């Protein structure tokens, strides 16, 4: 732990920390473009110059390239270092467009920030700017090569970090070009990270282009619902339209990046087909009327058919708060059936997977990145949990051995591996930090249970953003899968909450109510439809594959996006506080209001026993909280 002094502030940093990071740790930002915490140093931009006053190295040095050593005394404000950094910015700006006020990267541009912070404002060079021809890189990423400052972050991420082969750098000296051999869709499933990682605006999110300035966005910390990994994100919206999503750093989970599926999956939230009106027998009504009507029909059903015939059906895509409320609805109504999973196979495999995990053996993405031996079994990583494939690649780059067996989409995995037939063929005992990645698949889970895996951490990829949480609840509440309940023949009526069920149900089953934000086919069969908020329109918690409870927060108000409003709805002729299509509630709140109508006292999670109280204390901008420690509180 070398002790150094930066701008008269003593600081002790871990071995291997460079001076730029050491300065950041005490709140001093040194300009930088090519260095990135996830990619390390490149020494390409020369923007991070500092003056070394004492210690083993003297004079001007690039702070990203120099590891802290005992006794170093560093000045970031030394006039010579400041002058050099000023010159570097001026050189970079010789060819960079001077168009910040109209540039679509304005406000989220590192070059803009450091140019202004460094005081560069007058262009002295009167030669022509070097220009490039842009490429078509697909429907998601816009290419604007004239903004490039040759920091090499993009190619280092794309090729080295993510293993992409269709994008690179060509040219030499003062004319290098970052792109593909020819126009075409970027092939890497992580290509969207170019948008986040580029310190200028060479790569921008085409799907949100010219829709808003950075400071116009509604944004908040959130969690991706695309799979069970729980990658941290910042969705950005404007005028009730989800415009784009960026990665949010969480070193224990996704690090700095997210996959393209998580980044660009926004169509369902903004879709004009999204059901936004409460319906009773197909007629649009207010939410209050729909809930009153549901209370009446539910009371009639309970009287006529008895609670035994009622099924409350949730799913792993609902928040944990909503799932707890679903269980409470079952308790208050006395419903005979509670389901969180559609199929028996999925339900059993998820329950078995969750039962296998403990505080000590559950592997995070960071555990995978740090592992020296990884086995992937019965899991198509790039389809089921793309970021896990990126984590495996980082371990492989650091020398980890990788073994793959079973259903694993092997032809496109971004790392080299050895194929094995069975778990027993993998030399776990020869590794220090072995990790086994397995899908929530009965065959895989059974073989884990029947094999001695002492010291092996488990990353079990589940189905759905809150599969872990709903499986825990299902176990405690004796829930069954919907297919098992159907086979049992007891169900006479169902209330579904964000559930994906077959649209064809036996004709004797009444679909009393459906609460959802997706246009599922069950809506056509329901008596009462209750539109609910998507994850970006509410606060909630998902528990990811390793048992990490993570909070997501409300990004935007619900309602029809202004873009696309029909002339009769926009502009509104009557002053109203709510937005058209905004009379919707989170699923948990809908259940709560129904329970109140049924005579139950209004209560949040704190009133549903002690088990889930800790969720109310979770903060979004944290590393989340491992469920195994819930008795100690976050
Ligand atoms: Fe140090 Fe680029 S950040 S040379």
Coordinates of C-alpha atoms and ligand atoms in Angstrom, one line a residue:
X1 CA 0.0 0.0 0.0
X2 CA 2.2 2.9 -1.2
X3 CA 1.8 6.3 0.5
X4 CA 1.9 9.3 -1.8
X5 CA 1.0 13.0 -1.7
X6 CA -1.2 14.5 -4.4
X7 CA -1.6 18.3 -4.4
X8 CA -0.5 18.3 -0.7
X9 CA -3.1 15.6 0.2
X10 CA -1.5 12.4 1.6
X11 CA -3.2 9.2 0.3
X12 CA -2.5 5.5 0.7
X13 CA -3.7 3.3 -2.2
X14 CA -3.6 -0.4 -3.0
X15 CA -0.6 -1.7 -4.9
X16 CA -1.0 -1.3 -8.7
X17 CA -3.2 1.8 -8.4
X18 CA -2.2 4.4 -11.0
X19 CA -1.8 8.1 -10.1
X20 CA -5.0 9.0 -12.1
X21 CA -7.0 6.6 -10.0
X22 CA -5.2 7.6 -6.8
X23 CA -6.2 11.2 -7.5
X24 CA -9.8 10.2 -8.2
X25 CA -10.0 8.5 -4.9
X26 CA -9.5 11.8 -3.1
X27 CA -11.8 13.7 -5.4
X28 CA -9.2 15.2 -7.8
X29 CA -10.2 14.7 -11.5
X30 CA -7.3 14.6 -13.9
X31 CA -8.4 15.0 -17.5
X32 CA -8.3 11.7 -19.4
X33 CA -9.8 10.1 -22.5
X34 CA -8.1 6.8 -23.3
X35 CA -7.9 5.4 -19.7
X36 CA -11.1 3.7 -18.5
X37 CA -11.5 1.8 -15.3
X38 CA -12.6 -1.4 -17.1
X39 CA -10.1 -1.2 -20.0
X40 CA -7.1 0.1 -18.1
X41 CA -4.4 2.3 -19.6
X42 CA -3.4 2.9 -23.2
X43 CA -1.3 6.1 -23.1
X44 CA -2.9 7.2 -26.3
X45 CA -4.4 10.6 -25.5
X46 CA -1.7 12.3 -23.4
X47 CA -4.3 14.4 -21.6
X48 CA -3.5 13.2 -18.1
X49 CA -0.2 14.9 -17.6
X50 CA 1.0 15.7 -14.0
X51 CA 4.2 16.9 -12.5
X52 CA 6.2 14.5 -10.4
X53 CA 8.0 16.6 -7.7
X54 CA 9.5 13.9 -5.5
X55 CA 10.1 10.2 -5.5
X56 CA 11.4 7.6 -7.9
X57 CA 10.2 9.4 -11.0
X58 CA 10.6 13.1 -11.7
X59 CA 9.2 15.6 -14.2
X60 CA 6.1 15.5 -16.4
X61 CA 4.4 12.0 -16.5
X62 CA 1.2 10.6 -17.8
X63 CA -0.7 9.8 -14.6
X64 CA -2.7 6.8 -16.1
X65 CA 0.6 5.1 -17.0
X66 CA 2.4 5.4 -13.7
X67 CA 1.6 3.2 -10.7
X68 CA 1.7 4.9 -7.3
X69 CA 5.0 4.2 -5.6
X70 CA 6.0 5.0 -2.0
X71 CA 7.2 8.6 -1.5
X72 CA 5.8 10.0 -4.7
X73 CA 4.8 13.7 -4.5
X74 CA 2.5 14.7 -7.4
X75 CA 1.2 18.1 -8.5
X76 CA -1.8 18.2 -10.8
X77 CA -1.8 22.0 -10.9
X78 CA 1.8 22.5 -11.7
X79 CA 2.0 25.2 -14.5
X80 CA 4.0 23.0 -16.8
X81 CA 1.6 20.1 -16.5
X82 CA -1.4 22.4 -16.9
X83 CA 0.1 24.0 -20.0
X84 CA 0.8 20.6 -21.6
X85 CA -2.8 19.4 -20.9
X86 CA -4.0 22.7 -22.4
X87 CA -2.0 22.0 -25.5
X88 CA -3.2 18.5 -25.8
X89 CA -6.8 19.6 -25.8
X90 CA -6.0 22.3 -28.4
X91 CA -4.4 19.6 -30.6
X92 CA -7.4 17.3 -30.2
X93 CA -9.7 20.2 -31.1
X94 CA -7.8 21.0 -34.3
X95 CA -9.7 18.3 -36.1
X96 CA -12.7 17.9 -33.9
X97 CA -15.8 19.9 -34.9
X98 CA -16.3 23.1 -33.0
X99 CA -20.0 22.5 -32.8
X100 CA -20.8 21.8 -29.2
X101 CA -24.0 23.9 -29.1
X102 CA -25.6 21.9 -31.8
X103 CA -23.8 18.5 -31.3
X104 CA -26.2 15.7 -30.2
X105 CA -23.5 14.5 -27.8
X106 CA -23.5 17.9 -26.0
X107 CA -24.0 17.5 -22.3
X108 CA -22.7 14.0 -22.1
X109 CA -19.4 14.5 -23.8
X110 CA -16.2 14.0 -21.9
X111 CA -14.2 16.0 -24.5
X112 CA -16.6 18.9 -24.1
X113 CA -16.2 18.8 -20.4
X114 CA -12.4 18.7 -20.4
X115 CA -12.1 21.2 -23.2
X116 CA -14.2 23.7 -21.2
X117 CA -12.6 22.8 -17.9
X118 CA -9.2 23.2 -19.5
X119 CA -10.0 26.7 -20.8
X120 CA -9.7 26.1 -24.5
X121 CA -12.0 28.5 -26.3
X122 CA -10.1 30.1 -29.2
X123 CA -9.2 28.2 -32.3
X124 CA -5.7 29.4 -33.4
X125 CA -5.1 26.9 -36.2
X126 CA -6.6 28.1 -39.4
X127 CA -6.0 25.0 -41.6
X128 CA -8.7 22.6 -42.8
X129 CA -10.1 20.0 -40.5
X130 CA -9.5 16.4 -41.3
X131 CA -12.7 14.7 -42.3
X132 CA -13.9 11.1 -42.7
X133 CA -16.8 9.3 -44.3
X134 CA -19.1 7.7 -41.8
X135 CA -20.3 4.1 -42.0
X136 CA -23.7 2.5 -41.6
X137 CA -23.3 0.4 -38.4
X138 CA -26.9 -0.9 -38.2
X139 CA -30.1 0.5 -36.8
X140 CA -28.9 1.0 -33.3
X141 CA -25.6 2.9 -33.5
X142 CA -24.8 6.1 -35.4
X143 CA -21.3 6.6 -36.6
X144 CA -19.7 10.1 -36.7
X145 CA -16.0 9.7 -37.3
X146 CA -15.1 13.4 -37.5
X147 CA -15.6 13.5 -33.8
X148 CA -12.9 10.9 -33.1
X149 CA -9.9 11.8 -31.0
X150 CA -8.1 8.4 -31.4
X151 CA -8.3 7.3 -27.8
X152 CA -8.8 3.7 -29.0
X153 CA -11.4 3.0 -26.3
X154 CA -13.9 1.7 -28.8
X155 CA -11.6 -0.9 -30.4
X156 CA -10.1 -1.9 -27.1
X157 CA -13.6 -2.6 -25.8
X158 CA -15.0 -4.2 -28.9
X159 CA -12.1 -6.5 -29.7
X160 CA -10.3 -7.1 -26.4
X161 CA -13.0 -6.8 -23.8
X162 CA -16.0 -8.1 -25.8
X163 CA -14.3 -10.4 -28.4
X164 CA -15.9 -8.8 -31.4
X165 CA -14.1 -9.4 -34.7
X166 CA -16.0 -7.2 -37.2
X167 CA -14.9 -3.8 -36.0
X168 CA -11.4 -2.4 -35.8
X169 CA -8.9 0.3 -36.6
X170 CA -7.2 1.0 -39.9
X171 CA -4.9 3.8 -41.2
X172 CA -1.8 5.3 -39.7
X173 CA -0.3 8.5 -38.1
X174 CA -2.7 11.4 -38.4
X175 CA -5.4 9.5 -40.2
X176 CA -6.8 6.5 -38.4
X177 CA -10.3 5.1 -38.9
X178 CA -12.4 3.2 -36.4
X179 CA -15.1 1.1 -38.1
X180 CA -15.9 -2.0 -40.1
X181 CA -14.3 -3.4 -43.2
X182 CA -17.5 -2.4 -44.9
X183 CA -20.9 -0.9 -43.9
X184 CA -23.1 -3.2 -41.9
X185 CA -24.7 -4.1 -38.7
X186 CA -22.2 -4.5 -35.8
X187 CA -22.3 -8.1 -34.9
X188 CA -21.3 -8.1 -31.2
X189 CA -24.2 -8.5 -28.8
X190 CA -22.4 -5.9 -26.6
X191 CA -21.9 -3.3 -29.4
X192 CA -24.1 -0.7 -27.7
X193 CA -21.4 -0.2 -25.1
X194 CA -19.5 1.8 -27.7
X195 CA -22.1 4.6 -27.0
X196 CA -21.2 4.7 -23.3
X197 CA -17.5 4.2 -23.7
X198 CA -16.7 6.7 -26.4
X199 CA -15.6 9.9 -24.7
X200 CA -16.9 12.0 -27.6
X201 CA -19.9 11.4 -29.9
X202 CA -18.4 9.1 -32.5
X203 CA -20.9 6.4 -31.5
X204 CA -24.3 7.5 -30.3
X205 CA -27.6 5.7 -29.8
X206 CA -29.3 6.0 -33.1
X207 CA -32.7 5.0 -31.6
X208 CA -32.7 8.1 -29.5
X209 CA -31.0 10.5 -31.9
X210 CA -32.1 14.2 -31.7
X211 CA -35.0 13.3 -29.4
X212 CA -33.7 15.1 -26.3
X213 CA -30.7 16.9 -24.8
X214 CA -29.0 15.1 -21.9
X215 CA -30.3 17.6 -19.4
X216 CA -33.9 17.1 -20.7
X217 CA -34.1 13.5 -19.8
X218 CA -36.0 12.0 -16.9
X219 CA -33.6 9.4 -15.5
X220 CA -33.1 7.3 -12.4
X221 CA -31.2 4.3 -11.3
X222 CA -32.8 1.1 -12.5
X223 CA -32.3 -2.6 -13.0
X224 CA -32.6 -4.4 -16.4
X225 CA -35.5 -6.8 -16.5
X226 CA -34.2 -8.6 -19.6
X227 CA -32.9 -11.7 -17.7
X228 CA -32.1 -12.9 -14.2
X229 CA -28.7 -11.2 -13.9
X230 CA -30.0 -7.8 -12.7
X231 CA -27.6 -5.6 -14.5
X232 CA -27.7 -2.0 -13.3
X233 CA -28.9 0.6 -15.8
X234 CA -30.0 4.2 -16.2
X235 CA -33.0 4.4 -18.4
X236 CA -33.6 7.9 -19.9
X237 CA -37.1 9.2 -20.9
X238 CA -38.7 12.3 -22.1
X239 CA -42.4 13.2 -22.4
X240 CA -43.4 9.7 -21.1
X241 CA -41.3 7.9 -23.8
X242 CA -38.4 5.7 -22.8
X243 CA -35.7 6.9 -25.2
X244 CA -32.6 5.1 -24.3
X245 CA -30.8 3.1 -21.6
X246 CA -27.2 3.3 -20.5
X247 CA -25.2 1.0 -18.3
X248 CA -24.8 1.9 -14.6
X249 CA -21.6 0.9 -12.8
X250 CA -21.9 -1.9 -10.3
X251 CA -18.7 -3.7 -9.7
X252 CA -20.3 -6.7 -8.1
X253 CA -22.8 -7.2 -10.9
X254 CA -22.4 -5.9 -14.5
X255 CA -19.3 -3.8 -14.0
X256 CA -19.5 -0.9 -16.4
X257 CA -21.4 -2.6 -19.3
X258 CA -24.8 -4.0 -20.3
X259 CA -25.8 -6.2 -23.3
X260 CA -27.6 -4.8 -26.4
X261 CA -30.8 -6.7 -25.6
X262 CA -31.0 -4.8 -22.3
X263 CA -30.0 -1.5 -23.8
X264 CA -32.3 -1.4 -26.8
X265 CA -35.4 -3.2 -25.4
X266 CA -37.8 -0.3 -25.1
X267 CA -40.4 -0.9 -27.8
X268 CA -42.9 -2.6 -25.5
X269 CA -42.8 0.3 -23.0
X270 CA -43.6 2.9 -25.7
X271 CA -45.7 0.7 -27.9
X272 CA -49.0 2.2 -29.2
X273 CA -50.4 -1.4 -28.7
X274 CA -49.6 -1.3 -25.0
X275 CA -52.9 -1.7 -23.0
X276 CA -53.4 1.5 -21.0
X277 CA -57.1 1.6 -20.3
X278 CA -58.9 -0.3 -17.5
X279 CA -61.7 -2.4 -19.1
X280 CA -64.8 -4.1 -17.7
X281 CA -66.3 -6.5 -20.2
X282 CA -64.4 -4.8 -22.9
X283 CA -65.7 -1.3 -22.0
X284 CA -63.1 1.4 -21.0
X285 CA -63.6 2.6 -17.4
X286 CA -61.5 4.4 -14.8
X287 CA -59.2 2.3 -12.6
X288 CA -61.4 3.0 -9.6
X289 CA -64.5 1.6 -11.4
X290 CA -62.6 -1.4 -12.5
X291 CA -61.4 -2.2 -9.0
X292 CA -64.9 -1.7 -7.5
X293 CA -66.2 -4.0 -10.2
X294 CA -63.5 -6.6 -9.5
X295 CA -64.4 -6.5 -5.7
X296 CA -68.0 -7.2 -6.5
X297 CA -67.3 -10.0 -8.9
X298 CA -64.7 -11.5 -6.7
X299 CA -67.2 -11.5 -3.8
X300 CA -69.8 -13.1 -6.0
X301 CA -67.3 -15.7 -7.1
X302 CA -66.2 -16.5 -3.6
X303 CA -69.8 -16.9 -2.5
X304 CA -70.8 -19.1 -5.4
X305 CA -67.7 -21.2 -6.1
X306 CA -65.9 -20.9 -2.8
X307 CA -62.3 -19.7 -2.3
X308 CA -60.9 -23.1 -3.2
X309 CA -61.6 -22.5 -6.9
X310 CA -59.8 -19.2 -7.0
X311 CA -56.2 -19.0 -8.3
X312 CA -53.9 -16.0 -7.9
X313 CA -51.3 -16.2 -10.7
X314 CA -48.1 -14.1 -10.7
X315 CA -44.8 -14.5 -12.6
X316 CA -41.1 -14.0 -12.2
X317 CA -41.4 -10.8 -14.1
X318 CA -43.2 -9.0 -11.3
X319 CA -41.4 -7.0 -8.6
X320 CA -40.9 -8.6 -5.3
X321 CA -43.2 -6.1 -3.7
X322 CA -46.0 -7.1 -6.1
X323 CA -45.2 -10.8 -5.5
X324 CA -45.6 -10.3 -1.8
X325 CA -48.9 -8.6 -2.3
X326 CA -50.1 -11.4 -4.6
X327 CA -49.4 -13.8 -1.7
X328 CA -51.3 -11.5 0.6
X329 CA -54.2 -11.5 -1.7
X330 CA -54.3 -15.2 -1.6
X331 CA -54.2 -15.1 2.2
X332 CA -57.0 -12.6 2.5
X333 CA -59.3 -14.2 -0.1
X334 CA -58.4 -17.8 1.0
X335 CA -57.7 -18.6 -2.6
X336 CA -57.0 -22.3 -3.1
X337 CA -54.1 -21.8 -5.5
X338 CA -51.2 -19.4 -5.8
X339 CA -48.8 -19.7 -8.8
X340 CA -45.7 -17.8 -9.8
X341 CA -44.6 -20.1 -12.6
X342 CA -46.5 -21.3 -15.6
X343 CA -44.8 -24.7 -16.1
X344 CA -44.1 -27.4 -13.6
X345 CA -40.6 -28.0 -15.0
X346 CA -39.6 -24.3 -14.7
X347 CA -41.1 -24.1 -11.2
X348 CA -39.3 -27.2 -9.9
X349 CA -35.9 -26.3 -11.5
X350 CA -36.0 -22.7 -10.2
X351 CA -37.0 -23.9 -6.7
X352 CA -34.2 -26.5 -6.8
X353 CA -31.7 -23.9 -8.0
X354 CA -32.6 -21.4 -5.3
X355 CA -32.4 -24.2 -2.6
X356 CA -28.8 -24.9 -3.8
X357 CA -27.6 -21.4 -3.3
X358 CA -26.1 -20.1 0.0
X359 CA -24.2 -16.9 1.0
X360 CA -21.0 -18.8 0.5
X361 CA -21.5 -20.5 -2.8
X362 CA -23.6 -18.0 -4.8
X363 CA -21.4 -16.5 -7.6
X364 CA -21.8 -13.0 -8.8
X365 CA -20.7 -11.8 -12.2
X366 CA -17.6 -10.4 -10.4
X367 CA -16.9 -13.9 -9.0
X368 CA -17.1 -15.2 -12.6
X369 CA -14.7 -12.5 -13.8
X370 CA -12.2 -13.4 -11.1
X371 CA -12.5 -17.1 -11.5
X372 CA -9.6 -19.3 -12.7
X373 CA -11.8 -22.2 -13.9
X374 CA -15.3 -21.9 -15.2
X375 CA -17.7 -24.6 -16.3
X376 CA -20.8 -23.7 -18.4
X377 CA -23.5 -26.3 -18.3
X378 CA -27.0 -26.6 -19.8
X379 CA -27.1 -22.9 -20.5
X380 CA -27.1 -20.9 -23.8
X381 CA -25.2 -18.0 -22.3
X382 CA -25.7 -15.4 -25.1
X383 CA -29.4 -16.1 -25.1
X384 CA -30.2 -16.7 -21.4
X385 CA -27.8 -14.2 -19.8
X386 CA -25.5 -12.4 -22.3
X387 CA -23.5 -10.5 -19.7
X388 CA -22.5 -13.7 -18.1
X389 CA -20.7 -14.6 -21.3
X390 CA -18.9 -11.3 -21.1
X391 CA -17.9 -12.1 -17.5
X392 CA -16.6 -15.5 -18.6
X393 CA -14.6 -13.8 -21.4
X394 CA -12.8 -11.5 -18.8
X395 CA -11.8 -14.6 -16.7
X396 CA -10.6 -16.4 -19.9
X397 CA -8.6 -13.3 -20.9
X398 CA -6.9 -13.5 -17.5
X399 CA -6.0 -17.2 -18.0
X400 CA -9.0 -19.1 -16.7
X401 CA -9.8 -22.5 -18.2
X402 CA -13.3 -22.8 -19.5
X403 CA -15.3 -26.0 -20.0
X404 CA -18.6 -26.3 -21.7
X405 CA -21.2 -29.0 -21.6
X406 CA -24.7 -29.5 -22.9
X407 CA -27.0 -26.9 -24.4
X408 CA -24.7 -23.9 -24.7
X409 CA -24.9 -22.1 -28.0
X410 CA -21.2 -22.9 -28.4
X411 CA -20.6 -21.6 -31.9
X412 CA -20.6 -17.9 -31.0
X413 CA -19.3 -17.8 -27.4
X414 CA -16.6 -15.0 -27.1
X415 CA -14.0 -17.2 -25.4
X416 CA -12.1 -20.4 -26.1
X417 CA -13.2 -23.5 -24.2
X418 CA -13.0 -27.3 -24.0
X419 CA -16.1 -29.4 -24.5
X420 CA -16.8 -32.0 -21.9
X421 CA -19.5 -34.6 -21.6
X422 CA -20.3 -34.5 -17.9
X423 CA -19.7 -32.4 -14.8
X424 CA -17.3 -35.1 -13.4
X425 CA -14.9 -34.5 -16.3
X426 CA -14.2 -31.0 -15.1
X427 CA -11.0 -30.6 -12.9
X428 CA -12.5 -28.3 -10.3
X429 CA -10.1 -29.4 -7.6
X430 CA -7.2 -28.0 -9.6
X431 CA -8.5 -24.5 -9.4
X432 CA -8.5 -21.8 -6.7
X433 CA -11.7 -20.0 -7.5
X434 CA -13.8 -22.4 -9.6
X435 CA -17.3 -21.4 -10.8
X436 CA -20.0 -23.5 -12.3
X437 CA -22.6 -21.7 -14.5
X438 CA -25.8 -23.6 -15.1
X439 CA -29.2 -22.9 -16.5
X440 CA -32.3 -23.4 -14.4
X441 CA -32.7 -26.7 -16.1
X442 CA -33.7 -29.8 -14.3
X443 CA -31.0 -32.0 -15.9
X444 CA -28.3 -29.6 -14.9
X445 CA -29.6 -28.9 -11.4
X446 CA -29.9 -32.7 -10.7
X447 CA -26.4 -33.3 -11.8
X448 CA -25.1 -30.5 -9.5
X449 CA -27.0 -32.1 -6.6
X450 CA -25.5 -35.5 -7.3
X451 CA -21.9 -34.3 -7.7
X452 CA -19.5 -33.3 -4.9
X453 CA -18.7 -29.7 -5.6
X454 CA -16.9 -28.6 -2.5
X455 CA -15.5 -25.1 -2.9
X456 CA -17.2 -24.5 -6.3
X457 CA -19.3 -21.4 -6.6
X458 CA -22.5 -21.6 -8.5
X459 CA -24.0 -19.1 -10.9
X460 CA -27.4 -20.5 -11.7
X461 CA -29.1 -18.6 -14.5
X462 CA -32.8 -18.4 -13.9
X463 CA -35.8 -17.4 -16.1
X464 CA -37.0 -13.9 -15.4
X465 CA -35.7 -10.8 -13.5
X466 CA -37.3 -11.9 -10.2
X467 CA -37.3 -15.6 -10.6
X468 CA -35.2 -15.9 -7.4
X469 CA -37.6 -13.8 -5.4
X470 CA -40.8 -15.5 -6.6
X471 CA -39.3 -18.9 -6.1
X472 CA -38.5 -18.1 -2.5
X473 CA -42.0 -16.8 -2.0
X474 CA -43.5 -19.8 -3.8
X475 CA -41.6 -22.1 -1.4
X476 CA -42.9 -20.3 1.7
X477 CA -46.5 -20.1 0.4
X478 CA -46.8 -23.6 -1.0
X479 CA -47.4 -22.2 -4.4
X480 CA -47.6 -24.6 -7.4
X481 CA -47.1 -24.1 -11.1
X482 CA -50.1 -23.1 -13.1
X483 CA -49.8 -26.3 -15.2
X484 CA -50.0 -28.4 -12.1
X485 CA -52.9 -26.4 -10.7
X486 CA -54.7 -26.9 -14.0
X487 CA -54.1 -30.6 -14.0
X488 CA -55.5 -30.7 -10.5
X489 CA -58.9 -29.5 -11.9
X490 CA -59.7 -27.3 -8.9
X491 CA -59.5 -23.9 -10.6
X492 CA -62.7 -22.2 -11.4
X493 CA -61.5 -18.6 -11.6
X494 CA -58.2 -16.8 -11.9
X495 CA -56.8 -13.4 -11.3
X496 CA -53.5 -13.0 -13.1
X497 CA -50.8 -10.4 -12.2
X498 CA -48.2 -9.9 -15.0
X499 CA -48.4 -13.6 -15.8
X500 CA -47.7 -15.2 -19.1
X501 CA -50.2 -18.0 -19.4
X502 CA -51.5 -20.0 -22.4
X503 CA -54.3 -18.0 -24.1
X504 CA -56.4 -21.1 -24.4
X505 CA -57.8 -22.0 -21.0
X506 CA -60.4 -24.6 -20.2
X507 CA -63.8 -23.0 -20.9
X508 CA -65.0 -23.6 -17.3
X509 CA -62.3 -21.3 -15.9
X510 CA -63.4 -17.6 -15.5
X511 CA -60.7 -15.1 -16.1
X512 CA -61.9 -12.6 -13.4
X513 CA -59.1 -10.1 -13.9
X514 CA -55.8 -9.6 -15.7
X515 CA -53.3 -7.0 -14.5
X516 CA -50.5 -6.4 -17.0
X517 CA -48.6 -3.8 -19.0
X518 CA -47.9 -6.2 -21.9
X519 CA -50.6 -7.0 -24.4
X520 CA -50.9 -10.6 -23.5
X521 CA -53.5 -12.7 -25.3
X522 CA -55.2 -13.4 -22.0
X523 CA -56.6 -9.8 -22.1
X524 CA -59.1 -10.8 -24.7
X525 CA -60.5 -13.5 -22.4
X526 CA -60.7 -11.5 -19.2
X527 CA -63.7 -9.9 -17.6
X528 CA -61.7 -7.0 -16.0
X529 CA -58.5 -5.7 -17.3
X530 CA -56.2 -3.5 -15.1
X531 CA -53.3 -1.8 -16.8
X532 CA -50.2 -1.6 -14.7
X533 CA -46.9 0.3 -14.8
X534 CA -43.8 -1.1 -16.4
X535 CA -40.5 -1.2 -14.4
X536 CA -39.5 2.3 -15.5
X537 CA -42.7 3.9 -14.2
X538 CA -42.5 2.6 -10.6
X539 CA -40.2 1.8 -7.7
X540 CA -39.6 -1.9 -6.9
X541 CA -37.1 -4.7 -6.2
X542 CA -35.9 -7.6 -8.3
X543 CA -33.8 -10.4 -6.7
X544 CA -31.2 -11.5 -9.2
X545 CA -29.8 -15.0 -9.9
X546 CA -27.4 -14.9 -7.0
X547 CA -30.0 -13.7 -4.5
X548 CA -29.0 -10.0 -4.6
X549 CA -32.0 -7.8 -4.0
X550 CA -31.7 -4.6 -6.0
X551 CA -33.9 -1.6 -6.1
X552 CA -35.1 0.1 -9.3
X553 CA -36.7 3.5 -9.2
X554 CA -39.3 5.4 -11.1
X555 CA -37.9 7.0 -14.2
X556 CA -40.9 8.6 -15.8
X557 CA -44.6 9.2 -15.3
X558 CA -46.9 6.6 -16.9
X559 CA -49.1 7.7 -19.8
X560 CA -49.2 7.8 -23.6
X561 CA -46.0 9.3 -24.9
X562 CA -46.6 12.7 -26.4
X563 CA -45.0 11.5 -29.6
X564 CA -47.7 9.7 -31.4
X565 CA -50.7 11.0 -29.4
X566 CA -53.7 11.2 -31.7
X567 CA -55.1 14.7 -32.5
X568 CA -58.1 14.3 -30.3
X569 CA -55.9 13.5 -27.2
X570 CA -53.2 16.1 -27.8
X571 CA -53.2 18.9 -26.8
X572 CA -55.6 18.2 -24.0
X573 CA -58.6 20.5 -24.1
X574 CA -59.3 20.1 -20.3
X575 CA -56.8 20.9 -17.7
X576 CA -55.8 17.6 -16.0
X577 CA -53.1 16.5 -13.7
X578 CA -52.9 13.0 -15.1
X579 CA -51.6 12.2 -18.5
X580 CA -53.8 10.5 -21.1
X581 CA -53.4 6.8 -20.5
X582 CA -51.8 7.5 -17.2
X583 CA -54.5 6.1 -15.0
X584 CA -52.5 3.1 -14.2
X585 CA -50.8 1.7 -11.0
X586 CA -48.0 -0.6 -10.1
X587 CA -49.3 -4.2 -9.7
X588 CA -48.5 -4.2 -6.0
X589 CA -50.6 -1.0 -5.5
X590 CA -53.5 -2.5 -7.5
X591 CA -53.5 -5.5 -5.2
X592 CA -53.3 -3.2 -2.2
X593 CA -56.3 -1.2 -3.3
X594 CA -58.3 -4.4 -4.0
X595 CA -57.5 -5.6 -0.5
X596 CA -58.7 -2.4 1.0
X597 CA -61.9 -2.8 -0.9
X598 CA -62.2 -6.3 0.5
X599 CA -62.0 -4.8 4.0
X600 CA -58.3 -5.4 4.7
X601 CA -56.2 -2.7 6.4
X602 CA -53.9 -0.8 4.1
X603 CA -50.4 -1.9 4.6
X604 CA -47.1 -1.9 2.8
X605 CA -44.4 -4.6 3.0
X606 CA -43.8 -3.8 6.7
X607 CA -47.3 -5.1 7.3
X608 CA -46.7 -8.5 5.6
X609 CA -44.6 -10.1 8.2
X610 CA -40.9 -9.6 8.9
X611 CA -39.5 -11.5 6.0
X612 CA -39.6 -8.8 3.4
X613 CA -39.4 -5.7 5.6
X614 CA -35.8 -5.2 4.6
X615 CA -36.8 -4.3 1.1
X616 CA -38.2 -1.0 2.3
X617 CA -34.6 0.0 3.4
X618 CA -32.9 -0.8 0.1
X619 CA -31.2 2.0 -1.8
X620 CA -31.1 2.0 -5.5
X621 CA -27.5 3.4 -5.8
X622 CA -25.9 0.6 -3.8
X623 CA -24.5 -2.8 -4.5
X624 CA -27.8 -4.3 -3.6
X625 CA -28.3 -6.7 -0.7
X626 CA -27.7 -10.4 -0.5
X627 CA -30.9 -12.1 0.5
X628 CA -29.1 -14.6 2.8
X629 CA -28.4 -11.8 5.2
X630 CA -31.9 -10.3 5.4
X631 CA -32.2 -11.0 9.1
X632 CA -29.4 -8.4 9.6
X633 CA -31.1 -5.8 7.4
X634 CA -29.4 -3.8 4.6
Ligands
LIG1 FE1 -3.5 9.0 -19.8 FE2 -4.9 9.0 -22.1 S1 -5.7 9.1 -20.1 S2 -2.7 9.1 -21.8

